[in-house]
Amino acid sequence: MLKILHKVTGLISLILILLFMGSTIYAEISENIVLIQKVKSLIVWRGLFVLIPCLIITGAIGFKMFGQSKNVHVLKKRKRMPFIALNGVFILIPCAIYLEYLSFQMLDSTFYSVQTLELCAGLINCILIILNIRDGIRINKIKKSLLS
Ligand code: HEM
C-alpha cells in the first residue's frame, strides 16, 4: 500500500511540475496578461496545495522504505531528496508567490527575471524527480529478479 502511494504521489508531483512549467510558458508566449495572472493564481492557490503534500508523502514513504538499505540506487535517491526539498522551499515556492503578486502589478524586468529563475529551478527539480523515478524502477526490477 505504501509503495503504491509512494509511486502515485511521485508521479503526480512530476506531472504537476511539468504542468506548471508548460502552462507558464504557454501563457508567456500568448502575451495575454489575464491568462498569465490566471496561471500564476492557479499555481499558488490550487497547485501548490496538491504538489507540496505529494512531495512530502513521496519523500516520507521513501525514507521509511529506505531502512538500512545499502543499495546504490536507494542511496542516490536519498541524496537527491534534500535538493528537491530545498529547491522547492527556498526557490520555487517563494518565486511562485512573488510572481503571482507581481503579475497583478507590473510585468517588468523583475517579473521576467524571477520567472526565468523559477523555470530553471523547476527544470532542475523535474530532472531530479525523473532520476528518482528511474532509480525507483531499477530498484523494483532488482527486487523482482531476486524473487524469481
Ligand atoms: C520525489 C522523489 C521521489 C520520486 C518521484 C520517487 C518515485 C518512485 C517510483 C515511481 C517508484 C516505483 C518504481 C516501480 O514500481 O517500478 C519508487 C520506488 C522506490 N523508491 Fe522512490 N521516489 C522518490 C523518492 C524516494 C526516496 C527519498 C527514497 C528513499 C531514500 C525512495 C526509495 C524508493 C524505494 C526503496 C523504492 C522501491 C520500492 C520497492 O519496489 O520495493 N524514493 N520511487
mmCIF file of C-alpha atoms and ligand atoms in Angstrom:
data_model
loop_
_atom_site.group_PDB
_atom_site.id
_atom_site.type_symbol
_atom_site.label_atom_id
_atom_site.label_comp_id
_atom_site.label_asym_id
_atom_site.label_seq_id
_atom_site.Cartn_x
_atom_site.Cartn_y
_atom_site.Cartn_z
ATOM 1 C CA MET A 1 0.000 0.000 0.000
ATOM 2 C CA LEU A 2 2.747 2.480 0.996
ATOM 3 C CA LYS A 3 4.763 1.511 -2.081
ATOM 4 C CA ILE A 4 1.786 2.266 -4.334
ATOM 5 C CA LEU A 5 1.218 5.619 -2.596
ATOM 6 C CA HIS A 6 4.938 6.461 -2.995
ATOM 7 C CA LYS A 7 4.714 5.668 -6.698
ATOM 8 C CA VAL A 8 1.446 7.570 -7.273
ATOM 9 C CA THR A 9 2.413 10.734 -5.320
ATOM 10 C CA GLY A 10 5.850 10.713 -7.003
ATOM 11 C CA LEU A 11 4.266 10.580 -10.454
ATOM 12 C CA ILE A 12 1.653 13.231 -9.558
ATOM 13 C CA SER A 13 4.493 15.536 -8.386
ATOM 14 C CA LEU A 14 6.283 15.198 -11.717
ATOM 15 C CA ILE A 15 3.077 15.737 -13.745
ATOM 16 C CA LEU A 16 2.203 18.841 -11.696
ATOM 17 C CA ILE A 17 5.638 20.461 -12.102
ATOM 18 C CA LEU A 18 5.522 19.782 -15.858
ATOM 19 C CA LEU A 19 2.000 21.235 -15.961
ATOM 20 C CA PHE A 20 3.088 24.384 -14.058
ATOM 21 C CA MET A 21 6.036 24.900 -16.401
ATOM 22 C CA GLY A 22 4.037 24.134 -19.570
ATOM 23 C CA SER A 23 1.169 26.477 -18.660
ATOM 24 C CA THR A 24 3.632 29.216 -17.606
ATOM 25 C CA ILE A 25 5.479 29.044 -20.941
ATOM 26 C CA TYR A 26 2.186 28.884 -22.884
ATOM 27 C CA ALA A 27 0.821 31.955 -21.039
ATOM 28 C CA GLU A 28 4.060 33.915 -21.589
ATOM 29 C CA ILE A 29 4.081 33.114 -25.316
ATOM 30 C CA SER A 30 0.417 34.149 -25.642
ATOM 31 C CA GLU A 31 1.306 37.540 -24.061
ATOM 32 C CA ASN A 32 -2.208 37.502 -22.596
ATOM 33 C CA ILE A 33 -1.948 39.287 -19.240
ATOM 34 C CA VAL A 34 -5.247 37.881 -17.928
ATOM 35 C CA LEU A 35 -4.079 34.345 -18.776
ATOM 36 C CA ILE A 36 -0.680 34.964 -17.098
ATOM 37 C CA GLN A 37 -2.466 36.182 -13.932
ATOM 38 C CA LYS A 38 -4.839 33.191 -14.023
ATOM 39 C CA VAL A 39 -1.968 30.703 -14.383
ATOM 40 C CA LYS A 40 0.027 32.355 -11.568
ATOM 41 C CA SER A 41 -3.016 32.347 -9.253
ATOM 42 C CA LEU A 42 -3.895 28.720 -10.037
ATOM 43 C CA ILE A 43 -0.316 27.613 -9.306
ATOM 44 C CA VAL A 44 -0.244 29.375 -5.914
ATOM 45 C CA TRP A 45 -3.832 28.848 -4.702
ATOM 46 C CA ARG A 46 -4.523 25.379 -6.130
ATOM 47 C CA GLY A 47 -1.377 23.690 -7.491
ATOM 48 C CA LEU A 48 0.952 24.152 -4.523
ATOM 49 C CA PHE A 49 -1.698 22.777 -2.139
ATOM 50 C CA VAL A 50 -1.505 19.475 -4.048
ATOM 51 C CA LEU A 51 2.196 19.475 -5.005
ATOM 52 C CA ILE A 52 3.639 20.148 -1.538
ATOM 53 C CA PRO A 53 1.750 17.300 0.250
ATOM 54 C CA CYS A 54 2.561 14.933 -2.668
ATOM 55 C CA LEU A 55 6.298 15.648 -2.388
ATOM 56 C CA ILE A 56 6.229 15.338 1.423
ATOM 57 C CA ILE A 57 4.376 11.997 1.227
ATOM 58 C CA THR A 58 6.729 10.685 -1.511
ATOM 59 C CA GLY A 59 9.829 11.645 0.473
ATOM 60 C CA ALA A 60 8.491 10.403 3.827
ATOM 61 C CA ILE A 61 7.497 6.983 2.438
ATOM 62 C CA GLY A 62 10.788 6.808 0.525
ATOM 63 C CA PHE A 63 12.782 7.336 3.738
ATOM 64 C CA LYS A 64 10.559 4.816 5.557
ATOM 65 C CA MET A 65 11.230 2.188 2.850
ATOM 66 C CA PHE A 66 14.914 3.147 2.824
ATOM 67 C CA GLY A 67 15.544 1.455 6.193
ATOM 68 C CA GLN A 68 19.146 0.237 6.402
ATOM 69 C CA SER A 69 19.408 -0.349 2.650
ATOM 70 C CA LYS A 70 22.887 -0.142 1.134
ATOM 71 C CA ASN A 71 21.527 -0.381 -2.411
ATOM 72 C CA VAL A 72 23.320 2.187 -4.587
ATOM 73 C CA HIS A 73 20.086 3.330 -6.292
ATOM 74 C CA VAL A 74 18.352 3.861 -2.930
ATOM 75 C CA LEU A 75 21.353 5.848 -1.671
ATOM 76 C CA LYS A 76 21.297 8.019 -4.811
ATOM 77 C CA LYS A 77 17.559 8.687 -4.352
ATOM 78 C CA ARG A 78 18.161 9.558 -0.715
ATOM 79 C CA LYS A 79 20.908 12.052 -1.660
ATOM 80 C CA ARG A 80 18.704 13.801 -4.249
ATOM 81 C CA MET A 81 15.699 14.269 -1.965
ATOM 82 C CA PRO A 82 17.137 17.156 0.160
ATOM 83 C CA PHE A 83 17.989 19.088 -3.042
ATOM 84 C CA ILE A 84 14.415 18.620 -4.314
ATOM 85 C CA ALA A 85 13.012 19.831 -0.981
ATOM 86 C CA LEU A 86 15.422 22.796 -0.570
ATOM 87 C CA ASN A 87 14.870 23.894 -4.170
ATOM 88 C CA GLY A 88 11.112 23.803 -3.564
ATOM 89 C CA VAL A 89 11.107 25.568 -0.202
ATOM 90 C CA PHE A 90 13.704 28.269 -0.890
ATOM 91 C CA ILE A 91 13.294 28.936 -4.630
ATOM 92 C CA LEU A 92 10.120 27.528 -6.212
ATOM 93 C CA ILE A 93 7.520 28.393 -3.560
ATOM 94 C CA PRO A 94 8.796 31.961 -2.908
ATOM 95 C CA CYS A 95 9.097 32.575 -6.682
ATOM 96 C CA ALA A 96 5.530 31.314 -7.318
ATOM 97 C CA ILE A 97 4.099 33.568 -4.581
ATOM 98 C CA TYR A 98 6.128 36.617 -5.669
ATOM 99 C CA LEU A 99 5.250 36.097 -9.345
ATOM 100 C CA GLU A 100 1.548 35.868 -8.525
ATOM 101 C CA TYR A 101 1.830 39.182 -6.670
ATOM 102 C CA LEU A 102 3.864 40.819 -9.474
ATOM 103 C CA SER A 103 1.504 39.598 -12.216
ATOM 104 C CA PHE A 104 -1.201 41.889 -10.772
ATOM 105 C CA GLN A 105 1.262 44.839 -10.521
ATOM 106 C CA MET A 106 3.604 45.113 -13.465
ATOM 107 C CA LEU A 107 5.129 42.618 -15.899
ATOM 108 C CA ASP A 108 8.517 44.336 -15.785
ATOM 109 C CA SER A 109 12.115 43.106 -15.873
ATOM 110 C CA THR A 110 11.866 41.936 -12.226
ATOM 111 C CA PHE A 111 8.905 39.726 -13.156
ATOM 112 C CA TYR A 112 10.779 38.142 -16.070
ATOM 113 C CA SER A 113 13.986 37.668 -14.054
ATOM 114 C CA VAL A 114 12.091 35.868 -11.275
ATOM 115 C CA GLN A 115 10.156 33.925 -13.939
ATOM 116 C CA THR A 116 13.421 32.735 -15.524
ATOM 117 C CA LEU A 117 14.771 31.696 -12.109
ATOM 118 C CA GLU A 118 11.535 29.776 -11.392
ATOM 119 C CA LEU A 119 11.656 27.954 -14.737
ATOM 120 C CA CYS A 120 15.328 26.985 -14.227
ATOM 121 C CA ALA A 121 14.703 25.744 -10.658
ATOM 122 C CA GLY A 122 11.578 23.891 -11.884
ATOM 123 C CA LEU A 123 13.616 22.205 -14.635
ATOM 124 C CA ILE A 124 16.253 21.097 -12.098
ATOM 125 C CA ASN A 125 13.571 19.576 -9.852
ATOM 126 C CA CYS A 126 11.978 17.852 -12.861
ATOM 127 C CA ILE A 127 15.316 16.252 -13.763
ATOM 128 C CA LEU A 128 15.943 15.162 -10.134
ATOM 129 C CA ILE A 129 12.429 13.674 -9.868
ATOM 130 C CA ILE A 130 12.819 11.844 -13.210
ATOM 131 C CA LEU A 131 16.155 10.416 -11.971
ATOM 132 C CA ASN A 132 14.413 9.295 -8.736
ATOM 133 C CA ILE A 133 11.674 7.578 -10.753
ATOM 134 C CA ARG A 134 14.310 5.875 -12.939
ATOM 135 C CA ASP A 135 16.147 4.600 -9.849
ATOM 136 C CA GLY A 136 12.808 3.503 -8.296
ATOM 137 C CA ILE A 137 12.135 1.393 -11.415
ATOM 138 C CA ARG A 138 15.666 -0.063 -11.197
ATOM 139 C CA ILE A 139 15.209 -0.990 -7.507
ATOM 140 C CA ASN A 140 11.867 -2.609 -8.340
ATOM 141 C CA LYS A 141 13.449 -4.652 -11.183
ATOM 142 C CA ILE A 142 16.313 -5.822 -8.932
ATOM 143 C CA LYS A 143 13.811 -6.922 -6.246
ATOM 144 C CA LYS A 144 11.709 -8.804 -8.809
ATOM 145 C CA SER A 145 14.765 -10.568 -10.293
ATOM 146 C CA LEU A 146 15.907 -11.606 -6.788
ATOM 147 C CA LEU A 147 12.457 -13.029 -6.028
ATOM 148 C CA SER A 148 12.155 -15.025 -9.293
HETATM 149 C C1 HEM B 1 10.458 12.975 -5.455
HETATM 150 C C2 HEM B 1 11.107 11.925 -5.060
HETATM 151 C C3 HEM B 1 10.790 10.517 -5.465
HETATM 152 C C4 HEM B 1 10.079 10.027 -6.524
HETATM 153 C C5 HEM B 1 9.394 10.812 -7.633
HETATM 154 C C6 HEM B 1 10.079 8.576 -6.414
HETATM 155 C C7 HEM B 1 9.454 7.713 -7.302
HETATM 156 C C8 HEM B 1 9.413 6.335 -7.187
HETATM 157 C C9 HEM B 1 8.683 5.446 -8.040
HETATM 158 C C10 HEM B 1 7.825 5.890 -9.243
HETATM 159 C C11 HEM B 1 8.910 4.178 -7.613
HETATM 160 C C12 HEM B 1 8.277 2.883 -8.162
HETATM 161 C C13 HEM B 1 9.043 2.225 -9.254
HETATM 162 C C14 HEM B 1 8.341 0.965 -9.743
HETATM 163 O O1 HEM B 1 7.419 0.475 -9.100
HETATM 164 O O2 HEM B 1 8.727 0.462 -10.816
HETATM 165 C C15 HEM B 1 9.807 4.255 -6.488
HETATM 166 C C16 HEM B 1 10.288 3.175 -5.779
HETATM 167 C C17 HEM B 1 11.118 3.273 -4.684
HETATM 168 N N1 HEM B 1 11.568 4.422 -4.067
HETATM 169 FE FE1 HEM B 1 11.152 6.318 -4.644
HETATM 170 N N2 HEM B 1 10.807 8.222 -5.304
HETATM 171 C C18 HEM B 1 11.245 9.380 -4.686
HETATM 172 C C19 HEM B 1 12.000 9.476 -3.517
HETATM 173 C C20 HEM B 1 12.495 8.395 -2.822
HETATM 174 C C21 HEM B 1 13.345 8.483 -1.645
HETATM 175 C C22 HEM B 1 13.808 9.794 -0.983
HETATM 176 C C23 HEM B 1 13.637 7.213 -1.281
HETATM 177 C C24 HEM B 1 14.496 6.729 -0.137
HETATM 178 C C25 HEM B 1 15.638 7.200 0.182
HETATM 179 C C26 HEM B 1 12.960 6.309 -2.188
HETATM 180 C C27 HEM B 1 13.017 4.936 -2.135
HETATM 181 C C28 HEM B 1 12.372 4.077 -3.003
HETATM 182 C C29 HEM B 1 12.454 2.628 -2.917
HETATM 183 C C30 HEM B 1 13.239 1.829 -1.859
HETATM 184 C C31 HEM B 1 11.658 2.119 -3.964
HETATM 185 C C32 HEM B 1 11.429 0.647 -4.322
HETATM 186 C C33 HEM B 1 10.185 0.143 -3.689
HETATM 187 C C34 HEM B 1 10.021 -1.344 -3.958
HETATM 188 O O3 HEM B 1 9.744 -1.724 -5.088
HETATM 189 O O4 HEM B 1 10.180 -2.089 -3.006
HETATM 190 N N3 HEM B 1 12.268 7.068 -3.115
HETATM 191 N N4 HEM B 1 10.093 5.580 -6.235
#
